[in-house]
Tab-separated table of N, CA, C and O in Angstrom:
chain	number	residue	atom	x	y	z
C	1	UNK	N	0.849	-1.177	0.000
C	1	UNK	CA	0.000	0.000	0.000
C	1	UNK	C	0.891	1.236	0.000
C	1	UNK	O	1.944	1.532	0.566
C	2	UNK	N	0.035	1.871	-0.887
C	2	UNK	CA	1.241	3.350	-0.645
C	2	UNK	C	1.140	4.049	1.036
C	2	UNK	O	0.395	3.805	1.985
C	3	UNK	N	2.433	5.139	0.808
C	3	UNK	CA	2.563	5.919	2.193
C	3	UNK	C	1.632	6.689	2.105
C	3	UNK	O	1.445	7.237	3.191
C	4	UNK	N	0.719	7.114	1.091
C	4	UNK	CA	-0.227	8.246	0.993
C	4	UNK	C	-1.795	7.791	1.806
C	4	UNK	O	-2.596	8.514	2.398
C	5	UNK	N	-1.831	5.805	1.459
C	5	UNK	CA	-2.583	5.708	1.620
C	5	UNK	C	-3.037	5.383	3.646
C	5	UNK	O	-4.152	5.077	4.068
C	6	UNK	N	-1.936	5.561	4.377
C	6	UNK	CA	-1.757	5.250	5.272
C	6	UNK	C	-1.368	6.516	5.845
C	6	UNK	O	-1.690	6.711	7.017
C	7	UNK	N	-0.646	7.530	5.141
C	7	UNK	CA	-0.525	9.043	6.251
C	7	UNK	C	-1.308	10.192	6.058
C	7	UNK	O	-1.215	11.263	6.657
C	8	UNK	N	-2.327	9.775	4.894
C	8	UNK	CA	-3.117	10.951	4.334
C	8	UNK	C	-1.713	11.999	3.147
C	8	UNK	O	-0.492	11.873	3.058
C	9	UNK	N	-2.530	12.777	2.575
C	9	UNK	CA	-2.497	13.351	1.912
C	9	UNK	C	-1.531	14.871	2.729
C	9	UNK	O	-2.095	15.872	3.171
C	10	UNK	N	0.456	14.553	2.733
C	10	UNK	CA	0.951	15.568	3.129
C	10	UNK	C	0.957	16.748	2.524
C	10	UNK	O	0.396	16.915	1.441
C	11	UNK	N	1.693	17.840	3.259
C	11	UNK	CA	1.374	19.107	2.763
C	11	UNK	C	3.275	19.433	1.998
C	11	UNK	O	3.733	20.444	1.466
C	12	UNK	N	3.833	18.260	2.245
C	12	UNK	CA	5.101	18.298	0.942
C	12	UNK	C	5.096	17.836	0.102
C	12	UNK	O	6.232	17.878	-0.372
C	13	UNK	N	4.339	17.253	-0.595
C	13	UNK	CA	3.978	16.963	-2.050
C	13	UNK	C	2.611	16.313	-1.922
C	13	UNK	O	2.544	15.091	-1.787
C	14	UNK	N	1.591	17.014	-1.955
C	14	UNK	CA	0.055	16.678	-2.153
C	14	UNK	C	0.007	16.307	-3.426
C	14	UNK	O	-0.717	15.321	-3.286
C	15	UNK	N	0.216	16.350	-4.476
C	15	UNK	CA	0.429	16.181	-6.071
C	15	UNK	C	0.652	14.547	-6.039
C	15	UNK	O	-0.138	13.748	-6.543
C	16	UNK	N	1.630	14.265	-5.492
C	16	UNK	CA	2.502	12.870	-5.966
C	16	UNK	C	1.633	12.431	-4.627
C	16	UNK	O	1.054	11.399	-4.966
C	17	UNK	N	1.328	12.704	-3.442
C	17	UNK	CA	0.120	12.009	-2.915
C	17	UNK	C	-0.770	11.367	-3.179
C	17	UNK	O	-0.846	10.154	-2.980
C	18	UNK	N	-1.964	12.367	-3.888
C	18	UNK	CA	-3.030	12.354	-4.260
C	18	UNK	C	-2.627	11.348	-5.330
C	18	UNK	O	-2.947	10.181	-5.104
C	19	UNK	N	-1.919	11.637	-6.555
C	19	UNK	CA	-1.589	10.410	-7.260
C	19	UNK	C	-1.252	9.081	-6.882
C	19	UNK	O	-2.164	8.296	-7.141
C	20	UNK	N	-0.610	8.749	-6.545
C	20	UNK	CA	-0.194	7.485	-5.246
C	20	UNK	C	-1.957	6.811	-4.830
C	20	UNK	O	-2.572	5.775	-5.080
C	21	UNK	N	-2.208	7.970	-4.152
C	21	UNK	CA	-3.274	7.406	-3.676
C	21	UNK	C	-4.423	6.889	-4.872
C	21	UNK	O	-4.933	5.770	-4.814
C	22	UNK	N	-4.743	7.880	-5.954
C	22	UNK	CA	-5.658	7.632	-7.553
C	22	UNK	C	-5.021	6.428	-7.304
C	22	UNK	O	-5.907	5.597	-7.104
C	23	UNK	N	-3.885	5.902	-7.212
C	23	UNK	CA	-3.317	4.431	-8.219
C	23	UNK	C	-3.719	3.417	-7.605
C	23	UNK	O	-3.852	2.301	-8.107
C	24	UNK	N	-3.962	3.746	-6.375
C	24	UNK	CA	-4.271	2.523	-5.509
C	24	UNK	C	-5.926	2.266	-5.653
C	24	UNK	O	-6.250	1.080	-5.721
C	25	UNK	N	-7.280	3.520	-5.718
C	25	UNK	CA	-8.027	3.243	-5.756
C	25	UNK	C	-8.450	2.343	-7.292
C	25	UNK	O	-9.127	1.315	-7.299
C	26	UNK	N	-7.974	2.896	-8.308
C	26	UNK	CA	-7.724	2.823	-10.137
C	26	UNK	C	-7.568	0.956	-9.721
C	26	UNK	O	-8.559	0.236	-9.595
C	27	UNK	N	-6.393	0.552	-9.592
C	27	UNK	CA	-6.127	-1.012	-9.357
C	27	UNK	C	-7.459	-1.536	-8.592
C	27	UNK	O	-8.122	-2.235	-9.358
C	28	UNK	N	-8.052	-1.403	-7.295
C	28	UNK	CA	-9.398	-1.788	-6.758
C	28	UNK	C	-10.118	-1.844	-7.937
C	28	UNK	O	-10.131	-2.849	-8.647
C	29	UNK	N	-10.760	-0.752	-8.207
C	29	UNK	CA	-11.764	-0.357	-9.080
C	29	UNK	C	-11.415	-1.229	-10.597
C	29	UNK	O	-12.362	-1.500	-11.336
C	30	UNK	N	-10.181	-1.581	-10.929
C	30	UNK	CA	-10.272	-1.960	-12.127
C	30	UNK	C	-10.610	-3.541	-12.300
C	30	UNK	O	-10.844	-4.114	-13.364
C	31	UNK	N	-10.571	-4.235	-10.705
C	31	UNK	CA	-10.651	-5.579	-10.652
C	31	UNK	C	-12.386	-5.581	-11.106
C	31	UNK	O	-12.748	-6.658	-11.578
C	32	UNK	N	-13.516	-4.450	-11.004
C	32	UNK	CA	-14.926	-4.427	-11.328
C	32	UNK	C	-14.434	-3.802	-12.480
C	32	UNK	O	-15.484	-3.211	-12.732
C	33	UNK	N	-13.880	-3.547	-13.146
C	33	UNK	CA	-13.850	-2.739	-14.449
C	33	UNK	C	-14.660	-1.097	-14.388
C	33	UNK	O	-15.317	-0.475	-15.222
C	34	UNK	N	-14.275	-0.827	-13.114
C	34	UNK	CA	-14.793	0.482	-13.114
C	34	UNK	C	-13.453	1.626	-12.764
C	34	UNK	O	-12.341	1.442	-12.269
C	35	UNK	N	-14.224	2.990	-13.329
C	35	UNK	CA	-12.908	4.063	-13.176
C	35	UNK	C	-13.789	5.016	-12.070
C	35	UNK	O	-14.643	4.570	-11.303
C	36	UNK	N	-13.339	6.533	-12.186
C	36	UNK	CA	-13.622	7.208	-11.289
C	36	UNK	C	-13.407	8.388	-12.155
C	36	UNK	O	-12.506	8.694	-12.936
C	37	UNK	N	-14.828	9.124	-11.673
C	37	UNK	CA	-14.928	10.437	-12.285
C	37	UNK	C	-15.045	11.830	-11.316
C	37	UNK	O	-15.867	12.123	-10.448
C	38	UNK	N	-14.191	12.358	-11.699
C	38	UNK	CA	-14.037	14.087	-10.597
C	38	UNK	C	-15.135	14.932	-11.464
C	38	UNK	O	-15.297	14.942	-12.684
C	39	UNK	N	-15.678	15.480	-10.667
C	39	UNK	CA	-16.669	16.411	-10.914
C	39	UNK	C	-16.380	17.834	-10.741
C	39	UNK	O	-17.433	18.473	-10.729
C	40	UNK	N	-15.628	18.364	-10.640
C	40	UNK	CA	-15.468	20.183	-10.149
C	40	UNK	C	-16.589	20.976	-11.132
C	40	UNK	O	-16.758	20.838	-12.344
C	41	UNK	N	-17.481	22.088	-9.929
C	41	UNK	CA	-18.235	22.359	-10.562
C	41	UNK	C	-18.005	24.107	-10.050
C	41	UNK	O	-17.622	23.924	-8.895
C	42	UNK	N	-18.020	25.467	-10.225
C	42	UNK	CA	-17.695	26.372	-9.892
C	42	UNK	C	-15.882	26.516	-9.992
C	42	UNK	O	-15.195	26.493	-8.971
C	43	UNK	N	-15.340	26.651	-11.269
C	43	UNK	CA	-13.859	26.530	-11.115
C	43	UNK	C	-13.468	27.992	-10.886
C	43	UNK	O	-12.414	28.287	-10.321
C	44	UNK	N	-14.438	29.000	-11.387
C	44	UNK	CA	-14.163	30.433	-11.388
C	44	UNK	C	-13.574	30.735	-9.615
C	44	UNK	O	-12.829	31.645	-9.252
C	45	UNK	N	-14.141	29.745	-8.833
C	45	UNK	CA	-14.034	29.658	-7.870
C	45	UNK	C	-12.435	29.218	-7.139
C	45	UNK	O	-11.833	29.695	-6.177
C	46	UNK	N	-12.109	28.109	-8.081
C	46	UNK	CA	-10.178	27.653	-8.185
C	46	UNK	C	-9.821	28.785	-8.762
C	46	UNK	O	-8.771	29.373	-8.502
C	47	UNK	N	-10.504	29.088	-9.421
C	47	UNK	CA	-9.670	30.258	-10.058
C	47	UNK	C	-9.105	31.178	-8.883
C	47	UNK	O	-7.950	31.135	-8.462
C	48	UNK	N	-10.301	32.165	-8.347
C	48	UNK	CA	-9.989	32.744	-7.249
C	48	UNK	C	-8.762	32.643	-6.356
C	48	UNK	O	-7.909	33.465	-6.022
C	49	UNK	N	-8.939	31.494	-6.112
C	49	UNK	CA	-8.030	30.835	-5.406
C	49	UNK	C	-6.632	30.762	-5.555
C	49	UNK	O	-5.833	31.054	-4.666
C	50	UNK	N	-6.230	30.220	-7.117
C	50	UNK	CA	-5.250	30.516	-7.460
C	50	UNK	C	-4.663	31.992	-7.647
C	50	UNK	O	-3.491	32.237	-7.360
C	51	UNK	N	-5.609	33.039	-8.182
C	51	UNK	CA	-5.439	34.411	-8.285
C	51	UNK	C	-4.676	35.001	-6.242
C	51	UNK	O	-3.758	35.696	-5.806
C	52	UNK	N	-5.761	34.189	-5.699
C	52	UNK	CA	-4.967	34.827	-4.535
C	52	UNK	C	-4.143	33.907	-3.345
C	52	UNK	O	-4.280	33.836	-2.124
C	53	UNK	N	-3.333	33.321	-4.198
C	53	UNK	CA	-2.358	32.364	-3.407
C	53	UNK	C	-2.807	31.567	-2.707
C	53	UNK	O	-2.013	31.233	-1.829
C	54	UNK	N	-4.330	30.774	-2.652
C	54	UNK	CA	-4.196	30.084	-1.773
C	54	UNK	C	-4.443	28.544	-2.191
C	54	UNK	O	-4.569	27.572	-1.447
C	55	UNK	N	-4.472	28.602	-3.443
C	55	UNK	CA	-4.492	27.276	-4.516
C	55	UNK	C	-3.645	27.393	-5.508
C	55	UNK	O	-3.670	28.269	-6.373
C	56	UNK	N	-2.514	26.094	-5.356
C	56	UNK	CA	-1.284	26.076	-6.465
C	56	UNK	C	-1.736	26.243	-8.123
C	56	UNK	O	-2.478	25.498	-8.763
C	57	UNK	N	-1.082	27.379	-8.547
C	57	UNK	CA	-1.179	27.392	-9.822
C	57	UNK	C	-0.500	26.577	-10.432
C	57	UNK	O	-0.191	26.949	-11.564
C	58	UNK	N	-0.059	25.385	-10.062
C	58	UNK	CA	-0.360	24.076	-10.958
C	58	UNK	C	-1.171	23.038	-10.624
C	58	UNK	O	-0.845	21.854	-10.717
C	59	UNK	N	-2.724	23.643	-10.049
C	59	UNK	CA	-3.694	22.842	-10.334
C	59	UNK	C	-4.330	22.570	-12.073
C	59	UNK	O	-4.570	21.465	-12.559
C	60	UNK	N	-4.440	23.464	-12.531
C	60	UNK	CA	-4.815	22.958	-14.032
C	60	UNK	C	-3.781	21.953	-14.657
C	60	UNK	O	-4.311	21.140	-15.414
C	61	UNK	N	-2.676	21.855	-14.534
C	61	UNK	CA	-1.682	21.049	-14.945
C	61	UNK	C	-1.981	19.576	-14.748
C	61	UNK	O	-1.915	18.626	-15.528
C	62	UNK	N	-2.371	19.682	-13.321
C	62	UNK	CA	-2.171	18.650	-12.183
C	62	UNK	C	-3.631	17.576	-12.671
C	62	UNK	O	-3.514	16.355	-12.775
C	63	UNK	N	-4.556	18.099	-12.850
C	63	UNK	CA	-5.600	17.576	-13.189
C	63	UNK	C	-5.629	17.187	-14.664
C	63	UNK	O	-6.215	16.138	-14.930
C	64	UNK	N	-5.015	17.965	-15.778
C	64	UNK	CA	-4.795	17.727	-17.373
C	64	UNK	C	-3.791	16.171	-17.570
C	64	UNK	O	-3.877	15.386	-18.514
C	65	UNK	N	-3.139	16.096	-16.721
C	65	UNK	CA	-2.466	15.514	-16.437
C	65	UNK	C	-2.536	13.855	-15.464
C	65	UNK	O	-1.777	12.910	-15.682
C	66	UNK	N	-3.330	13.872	-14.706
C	66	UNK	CA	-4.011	12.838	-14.201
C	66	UNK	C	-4.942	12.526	-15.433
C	66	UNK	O	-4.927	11.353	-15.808
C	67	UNK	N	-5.847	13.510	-16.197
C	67	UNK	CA	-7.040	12.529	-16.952
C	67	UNK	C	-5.906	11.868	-18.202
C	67	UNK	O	-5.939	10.686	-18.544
C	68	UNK	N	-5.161	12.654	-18.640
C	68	UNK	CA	-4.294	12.652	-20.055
C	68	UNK	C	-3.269	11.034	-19.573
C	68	UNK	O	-2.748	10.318	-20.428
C	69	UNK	N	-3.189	10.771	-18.096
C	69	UNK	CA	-2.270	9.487	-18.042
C	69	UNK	C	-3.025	8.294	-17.613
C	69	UNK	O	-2.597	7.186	-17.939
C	70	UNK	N	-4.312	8.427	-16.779
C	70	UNK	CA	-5.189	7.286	-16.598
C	70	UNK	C	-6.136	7.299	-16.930
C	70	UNK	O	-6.900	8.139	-16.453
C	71	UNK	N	-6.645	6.290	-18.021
C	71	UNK	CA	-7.559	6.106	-18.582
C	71	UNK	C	-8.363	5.873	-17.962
C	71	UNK	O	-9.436	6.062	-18.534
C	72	UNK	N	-8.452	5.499	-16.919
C	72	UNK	CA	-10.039	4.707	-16.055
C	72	UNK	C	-10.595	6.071	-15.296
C	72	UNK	O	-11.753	6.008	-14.886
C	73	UNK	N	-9.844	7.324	-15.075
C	73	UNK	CA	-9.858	8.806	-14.649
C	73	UNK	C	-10.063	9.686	-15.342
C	73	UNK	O	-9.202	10.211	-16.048
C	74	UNK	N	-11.643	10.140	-15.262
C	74	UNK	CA	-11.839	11.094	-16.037
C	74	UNK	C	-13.152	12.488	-14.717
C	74	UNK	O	-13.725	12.492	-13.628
C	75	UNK	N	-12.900	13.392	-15.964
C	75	UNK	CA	-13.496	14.639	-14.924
C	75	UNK	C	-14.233	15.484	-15.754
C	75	UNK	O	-13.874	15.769	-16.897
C	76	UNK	N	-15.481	15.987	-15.103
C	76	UNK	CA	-16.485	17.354	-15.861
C	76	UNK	C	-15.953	18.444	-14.851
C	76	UNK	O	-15.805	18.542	-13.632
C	77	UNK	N	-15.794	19.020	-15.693
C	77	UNK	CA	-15.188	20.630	-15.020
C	77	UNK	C	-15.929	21.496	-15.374
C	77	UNK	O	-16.116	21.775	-16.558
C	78	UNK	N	-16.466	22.058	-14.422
C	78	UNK	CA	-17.862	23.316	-15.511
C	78	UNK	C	-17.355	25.109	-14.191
C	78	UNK	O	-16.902	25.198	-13.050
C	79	UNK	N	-17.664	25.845	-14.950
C	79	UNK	CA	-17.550	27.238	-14.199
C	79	UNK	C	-17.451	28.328	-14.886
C	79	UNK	O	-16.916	28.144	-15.979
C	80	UNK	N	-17.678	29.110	-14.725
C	80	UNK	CA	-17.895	30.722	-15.323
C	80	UNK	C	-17.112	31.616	-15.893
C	80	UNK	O	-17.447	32.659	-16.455
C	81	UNK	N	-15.679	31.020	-15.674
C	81	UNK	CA	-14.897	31.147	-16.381
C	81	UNK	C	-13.826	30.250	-16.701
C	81	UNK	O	-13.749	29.083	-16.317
C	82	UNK	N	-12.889	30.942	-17.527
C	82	UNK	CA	-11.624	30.258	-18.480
C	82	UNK	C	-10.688	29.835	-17.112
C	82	UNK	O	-10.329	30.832	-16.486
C	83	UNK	N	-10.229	28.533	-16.538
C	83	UNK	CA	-8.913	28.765	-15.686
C	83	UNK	C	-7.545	28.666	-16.310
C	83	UNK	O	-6.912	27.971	-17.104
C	84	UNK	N	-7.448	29.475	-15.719
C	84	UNK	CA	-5.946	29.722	-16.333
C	84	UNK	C	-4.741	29.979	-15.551
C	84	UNK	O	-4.914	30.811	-14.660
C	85	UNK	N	-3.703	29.545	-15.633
C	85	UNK	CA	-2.066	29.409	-14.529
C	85	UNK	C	-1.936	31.018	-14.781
C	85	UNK	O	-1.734	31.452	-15.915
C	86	UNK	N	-2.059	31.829	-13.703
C	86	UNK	CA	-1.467	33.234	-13.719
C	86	UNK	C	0.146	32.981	-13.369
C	86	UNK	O	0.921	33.935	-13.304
């Protein structure tokens, strides 16, 4: 089992965490042939966030990037505006 899945999700690399952890649920889930879908709904809202330091502007990366490498991982992203890495 990963270390992610046993210390939670640290605050020195949440990225390679959270991934770690996707891989472990992805393997479960694939023994039913099922994946897992992220829903973010209000991103204007990440946006914010990122605009004022308190969400890494490499969240858009981070997520393009999880759907673009596991296929069984996919996500609807809906919000009011464009996000974009300032």
């Amino acid at each position: 089992m990963q270390r992610s899945c046993k210390a939670g999700i640290g605050e020195d690399s949440p990225f390679i965490d959270f991934r770690d952890y996707l891989e472990v649920l992805l393997a479960v889930l694939e023994e039913k042939n099922l994946g897992i879908v992220l829903m973010l709904d209000e991103f204007d809202k990440l946006q914010e966030g990122i605009d004022n330091g308190v969400t890494s502007p490499q969240l858009p990366e981070n997520i393009r990037y999880l759907i673009q490498n596991y296929s069984k991982f996919s996500a609807i992203l809906t919000g009011s505006r464009r996000l974009k890495k300032t």
